[in-house]
PDB file of C-alpha atoms in Angstrom:
ATOM      1  CA  MET A  20      94.257 114.313  80.496  1.00 42.00           C
ATOM      2  CA  ASN A  21      91.512 114.522  83.162  1.00 42.00           C
ATOM      3  CA  ARG A  22      92.223 115.735  86.977  1.00 41.00           C
ATOM      4  CA  ARG A  23      92.971 111.640  88.577  1.00 44.00           C
ATOM      5  CA  HIS A  24      95.151 111.104  85.434  1.00 42.00           C
ATOM      6  CA  PHE A  25      97.525 114.745  85.841  1.00 37.00           C
ATOM      7  CA  ILE A  26      97.647 114.128  89.684  1.00 39.00           C
ATOM      8  CA  LEU A  27      99.511 110.624  88.650  1.00 46.00           C
ATOM      9  CA  ALA A  28     101.580 111.446  86.001  1.00 43.00           C
ATOM     10  CA  GLY A  29     102.724 114.162  88.008  1.00 47.00           C
ATOM     11  CA  SER A  30     103.605 111.855  91.067  1.00 46.00           C
ATOM     12  CA  LEU A  31     105.944 110.332  88.733  1.00 47.00           C
ATOM     13  CA  ALA A  32     107.096 113.984  87.892  1.00 45.00           C
ATOM     14  CA  GLY A  33     107.655 114.640  91.886  1.00 46.00           C
ATOM     15  CA  ALA A  34     109.314 111.820  91.869  1.00 42.00           C
ATOM     16  CA  ALA A  35     112.745 113.548  90.038  1.00 41.00           C
ATOM     17  CA  ALA A  36     112.010 116.454  92.301  1.00 40.00           C
ATOM     18  CA  ALA A  37     114.244 115.907  95.207  1.00 38.00           C
ATOM     19  CA  TRP A  38     117.411 113.627  96.040  1.00 35.00           C
ATOM     20  CA  SER A  39     117.540 112.416  99.883  1.00 38.00           C
ATOM     21  CA  ALA A  40     118.075 109.119 101.728  1.00 39.00           C
ATOM     22  CA  ARG A  41     116.308 108.466 104.797  1.00 40.00           C
ATOM     23  CA  VAL A  42     116.731 105.170 107.230  1.00 40.00           C
ATOM     24  CA  TRP A  43     114.534 105.075 110.148  1.00 39.00           C
ATOM     25  CA  ALA A  44     116.396 101.985 111.861  1.00 39.00           C
ATOM     26  CA  GLN A  45     119.287  99.384 111.726  1.00 41.00           C
ATOM     27  CA  PRO A  46     119.168  96.303 112.340  1.00 41.00           C
ATOM     28  CA  THR A  47     120.787  94.665 115.315  1.00 41.00           C
ATOM     29  CA  GLY A  48     120.839  91.500 114.717  1.00 49.00           C
ATOM     30  CA  GLY A  49     119.600  88.571 116.833  1.00 59.00           C
ATOM     31  CA  GLY A  50     117.801  86.593 114.084  1.00 81.00           C
ATOM     32  CA  LYS A  51     115.101  89.009 113.880  1.00 93.00           C
ATOM     33  CA  PRO A  52     114.196  89.770 110.233  1.00 97.00           C
ATOM     34  CA  VAL A  53     115.257  92.545 108.065  1.00 98.00           C
ATOM     35  CA  ILE A  54     112.894  95.133 106.024  1.00 98.00           C
ATOM     36  CA  LEU A  55     115.033  97.063 103.510  1.00 98.00           C
ATOM     37  CA  VAL A  56     112.903  99.155 101.134  1.00 98.00           C
ATOM     38  CA  VAL A  57     114.792 100.782  98.057  1.00 98.00           C
ATOM     39  CA  GLY A  58     112.146 103.796  96.549  1.00 98.00           C
ATOM     40  CA  ASP A  59     111.870 106.614  95.490  1.00 97.00           C
ATOM     41  CA  SER A  60     110.496 109.990  96.449  1.00 95.00           C
ATOM     42  CA  LEU A  61     106.368 108.166  96.967  1.00 96.00           C
ATOM     43  CA  SER A  62     108.693 106.184  99.859  1.00 98.00           C
ATOM     44  CA  ALA A  63     110.789 108.067 100.723  1.00 97.00           C
ATOM     45  CA  GLU A  64     108.063 111.014 103.077  1.00 96.00           C
ATOM     46  CA  TYR A  65     108.737 113.680  99.941  1.00 95.00           C
ATOM     47  CA  GLY A  66     105.983 116.288 101.698  1.00 96.00           C
ATOM     48  CA  LEU A  67     105.137 115.031 104.708  1.00 97.00           C
ATOM     49  CA  LYS A  68     106.393 115.012 108.335  1.00 96.00           C
ATOM     50  CA  ARG A  69     109.251 112.974 109.645  1.00 96.00           C
ATOM     51  CA  GLY A  70     107.090 109.939 110.425  1.00 97.00           C
ATOM     52  CA  GLU A  71     104.179 109.832 108.423  1.00 98.00           C
ATOM     53  CA  GLY A  72     105.126 108.058 105.198  1.00 98.00           C
ATOM     54  CA  TRP A  73     103.884 104.762 104.524  1.00 98.00           C
ATOM     55  CA  VAL A  74     106.943 103.315 105.380  1.00 98.00           C
ATOM     56  CA  PRO A  75     107.579 104.737 109.080  1.00 98.00           C
ATOM     57  CA  LEU A  76     103.647 103.666 109.431  1.00 98.00           C
ATOM     58  CA  LEU A  77     104.736 100.069 109.186  1.00 98.00           C
ATOM     59  CA  GLU A  78     107.177 100.163 111.304  1.00 97.00           C
ATOM     60  CA  LYS A  79     104.874 101.387 114.229  1.00 98.00           C
ATOM     61  CA  ARG A  80     101.973  98.320 112.278  1.00 97.00           C
ATOM     62  CA  LEU A  81     105.158  95.727 113.152  1.00 97.00           C
ATOM     63  CA  ALA A  82     105.370  96.748 116.621  1.00 96.00           C
ATOM     64  CA  GLU A  83     101.627  97.453 117.114  1.00 96.00           C
ATOM     65  CA  GLN A  84     101.545  93.258 116.832  1.00 95.00           C
ATOM     66  CA  LYS A  85     104.702  92.397 118.009  1.00 95.00           C
ATOM     67  CA  ILE A  86     106.183  91.091 115.251  1.00 95.00           C
ATOM     68  CA  ALA A  87     109.494  91.738 115.687  1.00 94.00           C
ATOM     69  CA  ALA A  88     111.490  92.992 112.435  1.00 96.00           C
ATOM     70  CA  THR A  89     113.504  95.694 111.859  1.00 97.00           C
ATOM     71  CA  VAL A  90     113.080  98.285 108.720  1.00 98.00           C
ATOM     72  CA  VAL A  91     115.385 100.385 106.913  1.00 98.00           C
ATOM     73  CA  ASN A  92     114.480 102.762 104.433  1.00 98.00           C
ATOM     74  CA  ALA A  93     116.880 103.600 101.714  1.00 98.00           C
ATOM     75  CA  SER A  94     114.392 105.413  99.612  1.00 98.00           C
ATOM     76  CA  ILE A  95     115.697 108.445  97.700  1.00 98.00           C
ATOM     77  CA  SER A  96     113.788 110.410  96.275  1.00 96.00           C
ATOM     78  CA  GLY A  97     114.122 110.502  92.397  1.00 94.00           C
ATOM     79  CA  ASP A  98     115.485 107.505  92.125  1.00 97.00           C
ATOM     80  CA  THR A  99     115.350 105.365  88.554  1.00 98.00           C
ATOM     81  CA  THR A 100     116.054 101.675  88.523  1.00 98.00           C
ATOM     82  CA  SER A 101     119.475 101.821  87.269  1.00 98.00           C
ATOM     83  CA  GLY A 102     119.871 103.788  90.485  1.00 98.00           C
ATOM     84  CA  GLY A 103     119.355 101.631  92.870  1.00 98.00           C
ATOM     85  CA  ARG A 104     120.494  98.853  90.836  1.00 98.00           C
ATOM     86  CA  ALA A 105     124.128 100.427  90.991  1.00 98.00           C
ATOM     87  CA  ARG A 106     123.619 100.692  95.222  1.00 98.00           C
ATOM     88  CA  LEU A 107     121.793  98.295  96.283  1.00 98.00           C
ATOM     89  CA  ALA A 108     124.803  95.253  96.629  1.00 98.00           C
ATOM     90  CA  ALA A 109     126.302  98.222  99.014  1.00 98.00           C
ATOM     91  CA  LEU A 110     123.182  98.247 100.767  1.00 98.00           C
ATOM     92  CA  LEU A 111     121.831  94.044 101.189  1.00 98.00           C
ATOM     93  CA  THR A 112     126.293  94.849 102.205  1.00 98.00           C
ATOM     94  CA  GLN A 113     125.139  97.094 104.715  1.00 97.00           C
ATOM     95  CA  HIS A 114     121.894  95.330 106.270  1.00 97.00           C
ATOM     96  CA  ARG A 115     121.354  91.596 105.168  1.00 98.00           C
ATOM     97  CA  PRO A 116     118.412  92.071 105.340  1.00 98.00           C
ATOM     98  CA  THR A 117     115.671  89.376 105.398  1.00 98.00           C
ATOM     99  CA  HIS A 118     112.832  91.108 102.679  1.00 98.00           C
ATOM    100  CA  VAL A 119     113.574  93.771 100.505  1.00 98.00           C
ATOM    101  CA  VAL A 120     110.825  95.943  99.279  1.00 98.00           C
ATOM    102  CA  LEU A 121     111.456  97.010  95.720  1.00 98.00           C
ATOM    103  CA  GLU A 122     109.492 100.241  94.770  1.00 98.00           C
ATOM    104  CA  LEU A 123     111.033 101.653  91.688  1.00 98.00           C
ATOM    105  CA  GLY A 124     109.795 102.156  87.631  1.00 96.00           C
ATOM    106  CA  GLY A 125     108.081 105.368  88.326  1.00 92.00           C
ATOM    107  CA  ASN A 126     110.992 107.606  87.005  1.00 92.00           C
ATOM    108  CA  ASP A 127     111.893 105.282  84.518  1.00 95.00           C
ATOM    109  CA  ALA A 128     109.195 106.291  82.600  1.00 92.00           C
ATOM    110  CA  LEU A 129     109.094 109.807  83.373  1.00 87.00           C
ATOM    111  CA  ARG A 130     112.159 110.439  81.602  1.00 91.00           C
ATOM    112  CA  GLY A 131     111.682 107.981  79.298  1.00 90.00           C
ATOM    113  CA  LEU A 132     113.617 105.244  79.349  1.00 95.00           C
ATOM    114  CA  PRO A 133     113.169 102.125  77.281  1.00 96.00           C
ATOM    115  CA  LEU A 134     111.390  99.433  78.770  1.00 97.00           C
ATOM    116  CA  ALA A 135     113.434  96.651  78.327  1.00 98.00           C
ATOM    117  CA  GLY A 136     116.149  98.381  80.252  1.00 98.00           C
ATOM    118  CA  THR A 137     113.576  98.875  83.801  1.00 98.00           C
ATOM    119  CA  GLU A 138     112.683  95.612  83.242  1.00 98.00           C
ATOM    120  CA  ASP A 139     116.238  94.159  83.597  1.00 98.00           C
ATOM    121  CA  ASN A 140     117.694  96.596  86.157  1.00 98.00           C
ATOM    122  CA  LEU A 141     114.639  95.642  88.554  1.00 98.00           C
ATOM    123  CA  THR A 142     114.949  91.806  87.556  1.00 98.00           C
ATOM    124  CA  GLN A 143     118.298  91.743  88.435  1.00 98.00           C
ATOM    125  CA  MET A 144     117.723  93.507  91.645  1.00 99.00           C
ATOM    126  CA  THR A 145     115.398  90.813  92.978  1.00 98.00           C
ATOM    127  CA  LYS A 146     118.165  88.084  91.538  1.00 98.00           C
ATOM    128  CA  ALA A 147     120.296  90.012  93.662  1.00 98.00           C
ATOM    129  CA  ALA A 148     118.077  90.371  96.889  1.00 98.00           C
ATOM    130  CA  GLN A 149     117.914  86.724  96.373  1.00 98.00           C
ATOM    131  CA  ALA A 150     120.829  85.384  95.897  1.00 98.00           C
ATOM    132  CA  ALA A 151     122.194  87.375  99.372  1.00 98.00           C
ATOM    133  CA  GLY A 152     119.363  84.811 101.096  1.00 97.00           C
ATOM    134  CA  ALA A 153     116.468  87.694 100.770  1.00 98.00           C
ATOM    135  CA  GLN A 154     112.792  87.678 100.122  1.00 98.00           C
ATOM    136  CA  VAL A 155     111.554  90.155  97.714  1.00 98.00           C
ATOM    137  CA  LEU A 156     108.072  92.578  96.861  1.00 98.00           C
ATOM    138  CA  ILE A 157     107.730  94.229  93.493  1.00 98.00           C
ATOM    139  CA  VAL A 158     105.642  97.086  94.124  1.00 98.00           C
ATOM    140  CA  GLY A 159     104.615  98.312  91.219  1.00 98.00           C
ATOM    141  CA  ILE A 160     102.850 101.639  89.652  1.00 95.00           C
ATOM    142  CA  GLN A 161     100.836 102.448  86.692  1.00 92.00           C
ATOM    143  CA  VAL A 162     101.353 105.357  83.964  1.00 87.00           C
ATOM    144  CA  PRO A 163      97.746 107.273  83.083  1.00 78.00           C
ATOM    145  CA  PRO A 164      96.623 106.778  79.818  1.00 79.00           C
ATOM    146  CA  ASN A 165      97.611 109.406  77.705  1.00 80.00           C
ATOM    147  CA  TYR A 166     101.126 107.828  77.704  1.00 85.00           C
ATOM    148  CA  GLY A 167      99.521 106.015  75.063  1.00 90.00           C
ATOM    149  CA  SER A 168      97.740 102.980  75.467  1.00 91.00           C
ATOM    150  CA  ASP A 169     100.619 100.220  74.182  1.00 93.00           C
ATOM    151  CA  TYR A 170     102.936 101.841  76.808  1.00 93.00           C
ATOM    152  CA  THR A 171     100.964 101.765  79.341  1.00 93.00           C
ATOM    153  CA  ARG A 172      99.813  98.263  79.163  1.00 95.00           C
ATOM    154  CA  ARG A 173     103.559  96.548  78.800  1.00 97.00           C
ATOM    155  CA  PHE A 174     104.752  99.439  81.637  1.00 97.00           C
ATOM    156  CA  GLU A 175     102.523  98.164  84.113  1.00 96.00           C
ATOM    157  CA  ALA A 176     103.030  94.685  82.924  1.00 98.00           C
ATOM    158  CA  ILE A 177     106.210  94.941  83.320  1.00 98.00           C
ATOM    159  CA  PHE A 178     106.100  94.599  87.242  1.00 98.00           C
ATOM    160  CA  THR A 179     103.823  91.657  86.512  1.00 98.00           C
ATOM    161  CA  LYS A 180     106.839  89.791  84.288  1.00 98.00           C
ATOM    162  CA  VAL A 181     108.850  90.729  86.312  1.00 98.00           C
ATOM    163  CA  ALA A 182     107.745  89.033  90.304  1.00 98.00           C
ATOM    164  CA  GLY A 183     106.878  85.976  87.515  1.00 98.00           C
ATOM    165  CA  SER A 184     109.778  84.725  86.041  1.00 98.00           C
ATOM    166  CA  THR A 185     111.724  85.576  89.715  1.00 98.00           C
ATOM    167  CA  LYS A 186     108.838  84.107  92.108  1.00 98.00           C
ATOM    168  CA  ALA A 187     108.900  86.861  94.036  1.00 98.00           C
ATOM    169  CA  ALA A 188     106.050  88.778  95.717  1.00 98.00           C
ATOM    170  CA  LEU A 189     103.976  91.908  94.046  1.00 98.00           C
ATOM    171  CA  VAL A 190     102.048  94.557  94.872  1.00 98.00           C
ATOM    172  CA  PRO A 191     100.172  95.555  91.553  1.00 97.00           C
ATOM    173  CA  PHE A 192      99.528  99.188  92.858  1.00 97.00           C
ATOM    174  CA  LEU A 193     100.964 101.510  95.595  1.00 97.00           C
ATOM    175  CA  LEU A 194      98.516 104.134  94.951  1.00 95.00           C
ATOM    176  CA  LYS A 195      95.473 101.724  94.477  1.00 96.00           C
ATOM    177  CA  GLY A 196      92.792 103.629  95.848  1.00 94.00           C
ATOM    178  CA  ILE A 197      94.555 107.091  95.823  1.00 94.00           C
ATOM    179  CA  ALA A 198      95.263 108.077  92.309  1.00 90.00           C
ATOM    180  CA  ASP A 199      92.348 106.469  90.956  1.00 88.00           C
ATOM    181  CA  GLY A 200      89.981 106.738  93.221  1.00 85.00           C
ATOM    182  CA  PRO A 201      86.995 108.419  94.013  1.00 86.00           C
ATOM    183  CA  GLU A 202      88.832 110.899  96.538  1.00 85.00           C
ATOM    184  CA  ALA A 203      92.386 111.493  93.972  1.00 83.00           C
ATOM    185  CA  THR A 204      91.986 115.439  94.337  1.00 85.00           C
ATOM    186  CA  THR A 205      92.159 115.048  98.240  1.00 93.00           C
ATOM    187  CA  LEU A 206      94.862 112.899  98.989  1.00 95.00           C
ATOM    188  CA  PHE A 207      97.662 114.760  97.164  1.00 90.00           C
ATOM    189  CA  GLN A 208      99.511 117.685  98.331  1.00 89.00           C
ATOM    190  CA  ALA A 209      98.808 121.488  97.784  1.00 89.00           C
ATOM    191  CA  ASP A 210     102.193 120.491  94.555  1.00 78.00           C
ATOM    192  CA  ARG A 211      99.473 117.424  93.089  1.00 76.00           C
ATOM    193  CA  ILE A 212     102.179 115.736  92.895  1.00 72.00           C
ATOM    194  CA  HIS A 213     103.203 113.260  96.221  1.00 88.00           C
ATOM    195  CA  PRO A 214     100.153 112.135  98.500  1.00 94.00           C
ATOM    196  CA  THR A 215      99.077 113.305 101.885  1.00 97.00           C
ATOM    197  CA  ALA A 216      99.867 112.484 104.903  1.00 97.00           C
ATOM    198  CA  ALA A 217      95.856 110.994 104.749  1.00 97.00           C
ATOM    199  CA  ALA A 218      96.882 109.318 101.802  1.00 97.00           C
ATOM    200  CA  GLN A 219     100.187 106.768 103.747  1.00 98.00           C
ATOM    201  CA  PRO A 220      97.721 104.158 105.691  1.00 98.00           C
ATOM    202  CA  ARG A 221      96.250 103.608 102.374  1.00 98.00           C
ATOM    203  CA  MET A 222      99.080 103.030 100.307  1.00 98.00           C
ATOM    204  CA  LEU A 223     100.403 100.731 103.520  1.00 98.00           C
ATOM    205  CA  GLU A 224      97.170  99.134 104.102  1.00 98.00           C
ATOM    206  CA  ASN A 225      98.226  98.060  99.798  1.00 98.00           C
ATOM    207  CA  VAL A 226     101.195  96.370 100.751  1.00 98.00           C
ATOM    208  CA  TYR A 227     100.680  94.935 104.408  1.00 98.00           C
ATOM    209  CA  PRO A 228      98.852  92.139 103.648  1.00 97.00           C
ATOM    210  CA  THR A 229     101.542  90.208 101.143  1.00 98.00           C
ATOM    211  CA  LEU A 230     104.332  91.188 103.169  1.00 98.00           C
ATOM    212  CA  ARG A 231     102.388  89.960 106.042  1.00 97.00           C
ATOM    213  CA  LYS A 232     102.372  87.032 104.840  1.00 97.00           C
ATOM    214  CA  MET A 233     106.168  87.055 103.806  1.00 97.00           C
ATOM    215  CA  LEU A 234     106.925  87.643 107.671  1.00 95.00           C
ATOM    216  CA  GLY A 235     104.615  84.955 108.404  1.00 88.00           C
ATOM    217  CA  ALA A 236     106.458  82.783 106.180  1.00 46.00           C
ATOM    218  CA  ARG A 237     109.830  82.769 107.878  1.00 46.00           C
TER     219      ARG A 237
END
C-alpha cells in the first residue's frame, strides 16, 4: 500500500479514535435555514483547534456571503451509519433543520460492516430527514484499493445509489484533492490520520457549491 493509500486508510481508522459531539450553533427560528451536519471525525474537528474545521468554516462562509443560516454540527468522532441513524430522530426533533448533511460511512468500512446495512442506514436517514421537511446532502468517502477492487467499487457506489434512489444531493468524495492529491503527505496531521487545518478549506470547497445551490433553491 503506497503512502497515499495509507493516509486514506488512516483517515478511516482515525474516525474510530475518539467520541465527541460538538454543536457550534443552535437554531434561532425566524424562518431562516438550519443546516444540520451529521458526521464522524472528519466533520468533528478532530485534532484541530475549535473553529478550524470545515463545518465552522462553512459558518464563516455563509456569514461572509450574508446568507442568514444557522449551522448545527452534530458530528461525533467514530460514528457509524447505524449510530447516526439511532440518534437522527432526536436531532430532527430538537433542531428542525431545513437541510441535513450526512457524512457517514467510513467507519462502517473500517469495521467490515455489511455494505447492505450501510446502504440501508443511509437510505433510512435520508428518508427520515426528508419526511421531516429537510433537503439532504450526502457526502461520500472512498476506501483505498487495498480493500479489494470489488469492495472499493461497491462501497463508493453506495453513496451514489442512495442519493439517486432518494433524490438527495451528492458530494461523491469529501477528501477529493486531499487524500488523492499531490500534497497528500502534507495535508494530514502527524498521526497521518486526520486532515490538517490547511486541508479544511479544500474540504469546504468540495461541499459548498452543492450546498449553496440547495440553499438558493429555497
